[in-house]
Short mmCIF file of C-alpha atoms and ligand atoms in Angstrom, two decimals:
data_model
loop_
_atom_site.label_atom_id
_atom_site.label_comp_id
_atom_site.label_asym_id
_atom_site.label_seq_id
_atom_site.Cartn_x
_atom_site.Cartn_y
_atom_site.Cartn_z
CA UNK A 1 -60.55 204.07 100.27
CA UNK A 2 -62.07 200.85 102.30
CA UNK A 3 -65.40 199.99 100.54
CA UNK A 4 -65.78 198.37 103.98
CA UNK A 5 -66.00 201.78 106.00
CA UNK A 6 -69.26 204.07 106.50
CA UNK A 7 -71.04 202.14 104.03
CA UNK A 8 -74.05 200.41 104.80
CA UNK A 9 -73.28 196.59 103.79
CA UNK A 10 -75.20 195.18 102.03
CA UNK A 11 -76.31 191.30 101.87
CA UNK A 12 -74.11 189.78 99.95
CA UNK A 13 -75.89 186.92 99.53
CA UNK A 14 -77.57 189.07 97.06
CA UNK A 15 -74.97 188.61 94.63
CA UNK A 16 -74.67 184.91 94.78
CA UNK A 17 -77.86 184.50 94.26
CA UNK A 18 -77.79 186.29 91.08
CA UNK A 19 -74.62 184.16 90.32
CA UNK A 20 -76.79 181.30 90.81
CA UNK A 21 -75.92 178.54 87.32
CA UNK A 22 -78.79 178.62 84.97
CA UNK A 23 -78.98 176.55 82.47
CA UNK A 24 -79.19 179.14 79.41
CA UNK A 25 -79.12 177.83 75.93
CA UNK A 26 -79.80 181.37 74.88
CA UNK A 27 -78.60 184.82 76.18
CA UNK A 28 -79.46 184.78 79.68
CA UNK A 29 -77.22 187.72 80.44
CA UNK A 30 -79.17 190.70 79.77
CA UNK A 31 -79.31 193.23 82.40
CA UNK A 32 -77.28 190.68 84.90
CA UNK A 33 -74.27 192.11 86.29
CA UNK A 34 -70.94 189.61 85.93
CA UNK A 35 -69.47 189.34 89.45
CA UNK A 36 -68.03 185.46 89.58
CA UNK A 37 -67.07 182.54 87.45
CA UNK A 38 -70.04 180.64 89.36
CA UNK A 39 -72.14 182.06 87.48
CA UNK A 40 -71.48 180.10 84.25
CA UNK A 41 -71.77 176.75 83.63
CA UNK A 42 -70.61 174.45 80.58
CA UNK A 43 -74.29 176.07 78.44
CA UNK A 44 -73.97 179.29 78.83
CA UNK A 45 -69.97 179.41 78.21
CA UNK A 46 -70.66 177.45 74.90
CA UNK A 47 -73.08 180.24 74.38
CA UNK A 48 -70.24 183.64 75.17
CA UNK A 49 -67.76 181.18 72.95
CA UNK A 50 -69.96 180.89 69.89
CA UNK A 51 -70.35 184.77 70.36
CA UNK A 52 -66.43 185.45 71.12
CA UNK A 53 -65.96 183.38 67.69
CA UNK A 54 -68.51 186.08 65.94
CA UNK A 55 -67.33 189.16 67.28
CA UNK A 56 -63.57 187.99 65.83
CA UNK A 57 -65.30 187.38 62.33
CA UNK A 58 -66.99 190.42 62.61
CA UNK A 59 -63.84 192.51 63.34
CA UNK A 60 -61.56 190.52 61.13
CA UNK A 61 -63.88 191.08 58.01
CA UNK A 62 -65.07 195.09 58.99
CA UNK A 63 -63.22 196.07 61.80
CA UNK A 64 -65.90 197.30 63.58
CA UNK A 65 -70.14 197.08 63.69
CA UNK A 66 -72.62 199.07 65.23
CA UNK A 67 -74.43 197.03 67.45
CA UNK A 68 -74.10 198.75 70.61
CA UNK A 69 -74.13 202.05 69.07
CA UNK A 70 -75.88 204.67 71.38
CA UNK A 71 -74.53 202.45 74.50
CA UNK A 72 -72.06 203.90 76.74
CA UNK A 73 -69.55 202.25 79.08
CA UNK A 74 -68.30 203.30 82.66
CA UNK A 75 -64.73 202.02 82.76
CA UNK A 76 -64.05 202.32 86.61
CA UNK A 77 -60.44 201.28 87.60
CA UNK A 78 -59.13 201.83 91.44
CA UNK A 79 -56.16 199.68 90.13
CA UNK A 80 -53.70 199.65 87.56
CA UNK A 81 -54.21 197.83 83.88
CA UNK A 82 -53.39 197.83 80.93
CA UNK A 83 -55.16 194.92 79.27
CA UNK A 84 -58.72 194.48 81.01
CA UNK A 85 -58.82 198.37 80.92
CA UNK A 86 -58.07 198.76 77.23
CA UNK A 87 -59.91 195.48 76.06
CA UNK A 88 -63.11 196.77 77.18
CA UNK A 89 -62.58 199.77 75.82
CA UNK A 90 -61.85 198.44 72.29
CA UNK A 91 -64.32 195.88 73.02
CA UNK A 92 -66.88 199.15 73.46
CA UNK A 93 -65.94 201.26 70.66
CA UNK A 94 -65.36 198.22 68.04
CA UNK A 95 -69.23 197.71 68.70
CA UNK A 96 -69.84 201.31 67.90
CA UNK A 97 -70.45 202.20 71.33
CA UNK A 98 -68.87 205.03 73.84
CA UNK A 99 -66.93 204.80 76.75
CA UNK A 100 -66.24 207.10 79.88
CA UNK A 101 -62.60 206.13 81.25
CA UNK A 102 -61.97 206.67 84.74
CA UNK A 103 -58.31 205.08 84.69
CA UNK A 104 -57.06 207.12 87.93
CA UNK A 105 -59.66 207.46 90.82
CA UNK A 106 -57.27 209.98 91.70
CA UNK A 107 -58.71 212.56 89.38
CA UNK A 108 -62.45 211.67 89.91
CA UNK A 109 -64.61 212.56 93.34
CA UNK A 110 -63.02 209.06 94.72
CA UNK A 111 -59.80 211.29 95.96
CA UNK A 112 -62.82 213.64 97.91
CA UNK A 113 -63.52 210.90 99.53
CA UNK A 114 -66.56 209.31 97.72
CA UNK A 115 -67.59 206.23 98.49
CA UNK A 116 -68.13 203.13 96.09
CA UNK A 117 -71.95 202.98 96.29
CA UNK A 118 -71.99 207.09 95.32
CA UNK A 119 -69.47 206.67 92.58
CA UNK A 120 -71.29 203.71 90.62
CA UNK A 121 -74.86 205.10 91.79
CA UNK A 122 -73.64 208.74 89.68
CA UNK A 123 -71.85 207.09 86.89
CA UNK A 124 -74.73 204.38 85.90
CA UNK A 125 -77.03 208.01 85.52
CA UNK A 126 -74.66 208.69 82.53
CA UNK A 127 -74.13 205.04 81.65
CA UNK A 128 -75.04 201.79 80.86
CA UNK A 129 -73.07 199.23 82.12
CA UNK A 130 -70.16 199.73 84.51
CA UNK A 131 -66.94 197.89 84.66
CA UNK A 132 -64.79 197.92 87.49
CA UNK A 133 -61.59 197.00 89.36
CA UNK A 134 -61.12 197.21 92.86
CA UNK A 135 -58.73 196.34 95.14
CA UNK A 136 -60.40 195.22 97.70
CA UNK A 137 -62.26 191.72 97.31
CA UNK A 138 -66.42 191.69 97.30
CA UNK A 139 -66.79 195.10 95.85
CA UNK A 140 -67.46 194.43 92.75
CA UNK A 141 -70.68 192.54 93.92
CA UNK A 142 -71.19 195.79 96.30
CA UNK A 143 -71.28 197.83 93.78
CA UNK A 144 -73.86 195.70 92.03
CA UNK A 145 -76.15 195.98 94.96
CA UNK A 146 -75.83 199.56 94.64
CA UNK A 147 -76.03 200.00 90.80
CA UNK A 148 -79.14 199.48 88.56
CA UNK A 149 -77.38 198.90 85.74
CA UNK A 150 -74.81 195.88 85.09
CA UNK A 151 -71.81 195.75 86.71
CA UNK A 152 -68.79 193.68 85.15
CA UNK A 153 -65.93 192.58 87.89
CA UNK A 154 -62.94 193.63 86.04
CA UNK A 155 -60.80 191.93 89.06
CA UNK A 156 -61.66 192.44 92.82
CA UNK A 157 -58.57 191.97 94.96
CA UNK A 158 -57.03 189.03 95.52
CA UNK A 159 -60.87 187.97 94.57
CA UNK A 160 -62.33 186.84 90.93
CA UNK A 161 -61.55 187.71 87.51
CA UNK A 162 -64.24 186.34 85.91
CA UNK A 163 -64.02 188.43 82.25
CA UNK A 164 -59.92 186.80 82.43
CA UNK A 165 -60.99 183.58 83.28
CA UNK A 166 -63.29 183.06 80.25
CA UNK A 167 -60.61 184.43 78.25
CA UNK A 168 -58.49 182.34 79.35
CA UNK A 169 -61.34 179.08 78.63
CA UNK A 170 -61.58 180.47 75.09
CA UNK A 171 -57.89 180.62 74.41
CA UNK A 172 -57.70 176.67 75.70
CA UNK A 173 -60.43 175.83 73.60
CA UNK A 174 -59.12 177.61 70.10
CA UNK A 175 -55.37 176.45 70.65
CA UNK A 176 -56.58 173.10 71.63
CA UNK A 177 -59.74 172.22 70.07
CA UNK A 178 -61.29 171.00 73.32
CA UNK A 179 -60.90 171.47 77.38
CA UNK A 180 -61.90 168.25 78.81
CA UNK A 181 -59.13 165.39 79.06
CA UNK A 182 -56.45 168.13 79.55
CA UNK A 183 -53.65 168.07 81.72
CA UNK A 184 -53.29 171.77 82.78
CA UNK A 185 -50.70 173.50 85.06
CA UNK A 186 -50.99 176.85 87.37
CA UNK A 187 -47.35 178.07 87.87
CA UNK A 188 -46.26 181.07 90.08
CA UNK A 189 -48.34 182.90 92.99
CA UNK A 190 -51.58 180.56 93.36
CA UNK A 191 -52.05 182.33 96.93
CA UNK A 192 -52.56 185.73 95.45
CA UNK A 193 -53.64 185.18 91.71
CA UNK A 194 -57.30 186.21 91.24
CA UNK A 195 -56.92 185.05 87.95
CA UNK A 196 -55.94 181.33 88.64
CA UNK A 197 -58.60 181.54 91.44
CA UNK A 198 -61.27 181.97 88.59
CA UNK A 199 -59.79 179.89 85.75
CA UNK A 200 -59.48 176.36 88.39
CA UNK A 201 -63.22 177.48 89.43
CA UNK A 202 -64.06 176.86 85.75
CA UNK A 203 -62.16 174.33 85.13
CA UNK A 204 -63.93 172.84 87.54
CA UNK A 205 -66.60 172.43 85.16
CA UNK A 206 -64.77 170.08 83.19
CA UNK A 207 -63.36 166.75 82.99
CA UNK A 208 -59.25 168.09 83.39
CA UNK A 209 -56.04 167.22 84.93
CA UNK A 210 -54.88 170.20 87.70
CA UNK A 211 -51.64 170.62 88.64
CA UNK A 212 -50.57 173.21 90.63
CA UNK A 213 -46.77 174.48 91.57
CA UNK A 214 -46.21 177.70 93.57
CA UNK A 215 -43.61 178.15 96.72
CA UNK A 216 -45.50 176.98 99.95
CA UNK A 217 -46.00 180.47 100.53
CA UNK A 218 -48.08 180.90 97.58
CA UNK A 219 -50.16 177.75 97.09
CA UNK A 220 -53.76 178.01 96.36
CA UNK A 221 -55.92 178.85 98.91
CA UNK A 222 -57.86 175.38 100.90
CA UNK A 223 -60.54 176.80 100.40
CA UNK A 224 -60.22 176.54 95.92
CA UNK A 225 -58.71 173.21 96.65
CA UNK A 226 -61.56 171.76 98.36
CA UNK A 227 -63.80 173.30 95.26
CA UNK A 228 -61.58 171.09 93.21
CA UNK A 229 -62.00 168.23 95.29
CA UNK A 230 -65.72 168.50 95.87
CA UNK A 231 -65.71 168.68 91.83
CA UNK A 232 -64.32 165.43 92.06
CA UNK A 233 -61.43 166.45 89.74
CA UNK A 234 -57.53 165.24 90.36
CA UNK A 235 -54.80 167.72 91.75
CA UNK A 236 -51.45 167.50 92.42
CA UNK A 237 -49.64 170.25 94.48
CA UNK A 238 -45.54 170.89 93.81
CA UNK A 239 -43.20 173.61 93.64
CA UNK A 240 -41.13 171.75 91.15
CA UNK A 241 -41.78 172.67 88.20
CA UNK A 242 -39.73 170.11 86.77
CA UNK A 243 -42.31 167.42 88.01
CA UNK A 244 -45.12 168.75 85.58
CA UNK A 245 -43.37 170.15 82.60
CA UNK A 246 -43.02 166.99 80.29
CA UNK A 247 -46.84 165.81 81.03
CA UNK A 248 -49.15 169.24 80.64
CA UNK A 249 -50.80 170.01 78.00
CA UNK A 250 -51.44 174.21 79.34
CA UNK A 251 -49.12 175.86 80.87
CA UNK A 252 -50.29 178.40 82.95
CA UNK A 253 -48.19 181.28 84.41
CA UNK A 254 -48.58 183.70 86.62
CA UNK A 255 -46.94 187.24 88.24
CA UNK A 256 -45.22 186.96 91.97
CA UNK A 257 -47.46 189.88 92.55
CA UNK A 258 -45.32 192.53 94.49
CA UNK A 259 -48.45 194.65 95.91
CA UNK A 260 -50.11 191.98 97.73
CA UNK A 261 -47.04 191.18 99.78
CA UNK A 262 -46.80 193.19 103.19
CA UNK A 263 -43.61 191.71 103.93
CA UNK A 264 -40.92 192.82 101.27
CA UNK A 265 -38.01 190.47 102.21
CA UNK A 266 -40.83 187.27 101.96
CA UNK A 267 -41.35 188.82 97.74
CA UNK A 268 -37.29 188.59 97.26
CA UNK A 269 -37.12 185.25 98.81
CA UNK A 270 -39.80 184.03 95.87
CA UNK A 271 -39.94 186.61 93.18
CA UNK A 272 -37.85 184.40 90.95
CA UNK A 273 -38.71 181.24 91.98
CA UNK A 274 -39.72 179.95 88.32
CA UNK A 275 -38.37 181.22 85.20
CA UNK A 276 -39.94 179.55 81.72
CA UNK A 277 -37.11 179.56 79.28
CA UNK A 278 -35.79 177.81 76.06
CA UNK A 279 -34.06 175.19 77.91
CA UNK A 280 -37.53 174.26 80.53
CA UNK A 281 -39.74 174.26 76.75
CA UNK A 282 -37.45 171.95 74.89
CA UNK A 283 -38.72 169.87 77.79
CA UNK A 284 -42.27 170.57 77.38
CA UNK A 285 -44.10 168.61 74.85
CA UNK A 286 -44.31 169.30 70.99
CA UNK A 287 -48.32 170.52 71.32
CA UNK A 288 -48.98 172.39 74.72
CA UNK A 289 -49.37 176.18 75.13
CA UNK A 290 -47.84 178.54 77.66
CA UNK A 291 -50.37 181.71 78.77
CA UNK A 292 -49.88 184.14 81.19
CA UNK A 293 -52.57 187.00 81.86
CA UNK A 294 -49.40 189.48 81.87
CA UNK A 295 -47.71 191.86 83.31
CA UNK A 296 -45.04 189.79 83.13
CA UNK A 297 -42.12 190.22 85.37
CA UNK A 298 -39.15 188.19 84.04
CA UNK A 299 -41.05 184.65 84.70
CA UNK A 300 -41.25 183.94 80.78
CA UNK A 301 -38.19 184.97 79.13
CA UNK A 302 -38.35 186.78 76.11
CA UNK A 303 -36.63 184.44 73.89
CA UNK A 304 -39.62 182.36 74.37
CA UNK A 305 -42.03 184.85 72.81
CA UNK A 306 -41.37 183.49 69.29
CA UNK A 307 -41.86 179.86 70.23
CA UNK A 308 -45.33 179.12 68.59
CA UNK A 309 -46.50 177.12 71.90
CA UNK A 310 -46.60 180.87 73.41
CA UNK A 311 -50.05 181.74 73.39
CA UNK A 312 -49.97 184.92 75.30
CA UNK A 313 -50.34 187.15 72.54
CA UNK A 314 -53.08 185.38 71.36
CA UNK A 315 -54.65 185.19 74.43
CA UNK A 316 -54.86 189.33 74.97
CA UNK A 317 -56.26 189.14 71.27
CA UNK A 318 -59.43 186.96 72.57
CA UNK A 319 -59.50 189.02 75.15
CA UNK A 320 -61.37 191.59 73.46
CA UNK A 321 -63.75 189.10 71.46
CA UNK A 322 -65.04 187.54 75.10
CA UNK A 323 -65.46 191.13 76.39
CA UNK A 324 -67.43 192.29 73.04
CA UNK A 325 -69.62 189.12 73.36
CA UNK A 326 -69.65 189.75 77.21
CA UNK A 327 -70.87 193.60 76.69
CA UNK A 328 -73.78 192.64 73.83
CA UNK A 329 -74.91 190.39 75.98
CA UNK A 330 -75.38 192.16 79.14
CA UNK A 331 -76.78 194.92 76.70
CA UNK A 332 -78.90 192.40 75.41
CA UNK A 333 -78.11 192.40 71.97
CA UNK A 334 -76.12 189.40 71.75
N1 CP B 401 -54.60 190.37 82.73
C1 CP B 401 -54.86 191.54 83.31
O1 CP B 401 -55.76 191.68 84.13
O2 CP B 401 -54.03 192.56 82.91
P1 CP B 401 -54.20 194.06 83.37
O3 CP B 401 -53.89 194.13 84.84
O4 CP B 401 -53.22 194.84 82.53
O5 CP B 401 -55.62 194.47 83.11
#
């Protein structure tokens, strides 16, 4: 299922381009496709925030409005979820909208052998935006050369997760009233973790503290780090998380992620490397938040769920508002 074979490739240049920062006061979203965190800068965040923050008025007061009523959304998922999948899909409906769910490629044309390009080329003719997840990285912004219509990365490999990573910026922001000056920590597998790729992208965009603790096997790729460094921003690399617990003010924590591994034996040797528990937060200070983009495996215990620093819940909740304000704007009636 290689988006890489028998397809003609296109220049993917293309989609970097397009990702190009602009600096929009207003909606400059409509029509664009979503592919990477570089496409937003500290603007046009503010700008998806102050919508997030309507769209959770809106639904707390009615439920549900009818703003994108008429509009229909491809949900196209080549890999599991639970949470991107059924946000959007809530995000859809709640603005009155439809969606067409295509959970398992296994029961569409993809199991004939369809390529990529076909599939979002005959599902934006029924459509209007398309949201996808993919496990291979870059097609997400292949299918956006193919498609007319916008394409949202719902997570491309080992890639981006933009639509997570501006969750995860909004959650900061509401739990503590402001990003910059914060001292915020990446736990778990940096190497493989799309979503800590995109959230230290953005954070790159702000004036913030980065630690980051993973097994040397895991650590974030050079290639993020230098991104941090050319954004002039401090970083400290550990895989102690002892060394970072007392000082941050977000911690971040991610999945050992078993499907990326093609050596089994290397996933035992780290699966359980860190474990947040009672005992590691009565260490922690008295106003910092834990998050995780979940699954979660056994690396936050549940005995810390009812700790209010545990944000996660929260976090899934805003979810939904950035992926209502990011669908009404792409359907340009934000
Ligand atoms: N956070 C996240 O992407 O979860 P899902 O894999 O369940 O969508």
């Amino acid at each position: 299922m290689s988006v890489h074979s028998e397809i003609p490739q296109p220049d993917l240049s293309y989609a970097m381009e397009k990702a190009r920062p602009a600096d929009y006061t207003e909606n400059g979203f409509y029509g664009r496709d979503i592919i990477s965190v570089r496409q937003f800068n500290r603007e046009n965040l503010k700008y998806i925030f102050r919508v997030a923050e309507e769209m959770r008025s809106m639904v707390e007061r009615f439920g549900s409005a009818d703003l994108l009523q008429g509009k229909v959304l491809a949900n196209l998922f080549y890999e599991p979820s639970t949470r991107t999948s059924s946000s959007f899909s809530a995000a859809m409906q709640r603005l009155g909208g439809r969606v067409i769910a295509i959970n398992e490629v296994v029961y569409s044309s993809v199991a004939k052998g369809e390529s990529l390009p076909d599939t979002v080329r005959t599902l934006e003719c029924y459509a209007d935006v398309i949201v996808l997840r993919h496990p291979e990285v870059g097609a997400a912004a292949i299918a956006a050369h193919y498609a007319r219509k916008p394409v949202i990365n719902a997570g491309d490999g080992v890639g981006e997760h933009p639509t997570q990573a501006l969750l995860d910026l909004f959650t900061i922001q509401e739990e503590l009233g402001q990003i910059d000056g914060l001292k915020v920590a990446m736990v778990g597998d940096l190497k493989y973790g799309r979503t800590v790729h995109s959230l230290t992208r953005l954070l790159c965009l702000y004036d913030v503290d980065l630690y980051f603790v993973s097994p040397d096997i895991l650590r974030m790729p050079a290639e993020i780090l230098e991104e941090v460094k050319e954004a002039g921003l401090d970083y400290t690399e550990t895989s102690d998380i002892h060394d970072v617990i007392r000082d941050v003010d977000v911690l971040y924590v991610t999945r050992v992620q078993k499907e990326r591994f093609t050596d089994l034996s290397q996933y035992e040797a780290v699966k359980d490397c860190y474990i947040v528990d009672p005992e590691l937060m009565a260490l922690a200070k008295e106003k910092m938040i834990v998050m995780h983009p979940f699954p979660r495996v056994g690396e936050i215990s549940y005995a810390v769920d009812d700790d209010p620093r545990a944000a996660y819940f929260r976090q899934m909740v805003n979810g939904m508002y950035i992926r209502m304000a990011l669908l009404a704007a792409v359907l340009g009636k934000a």
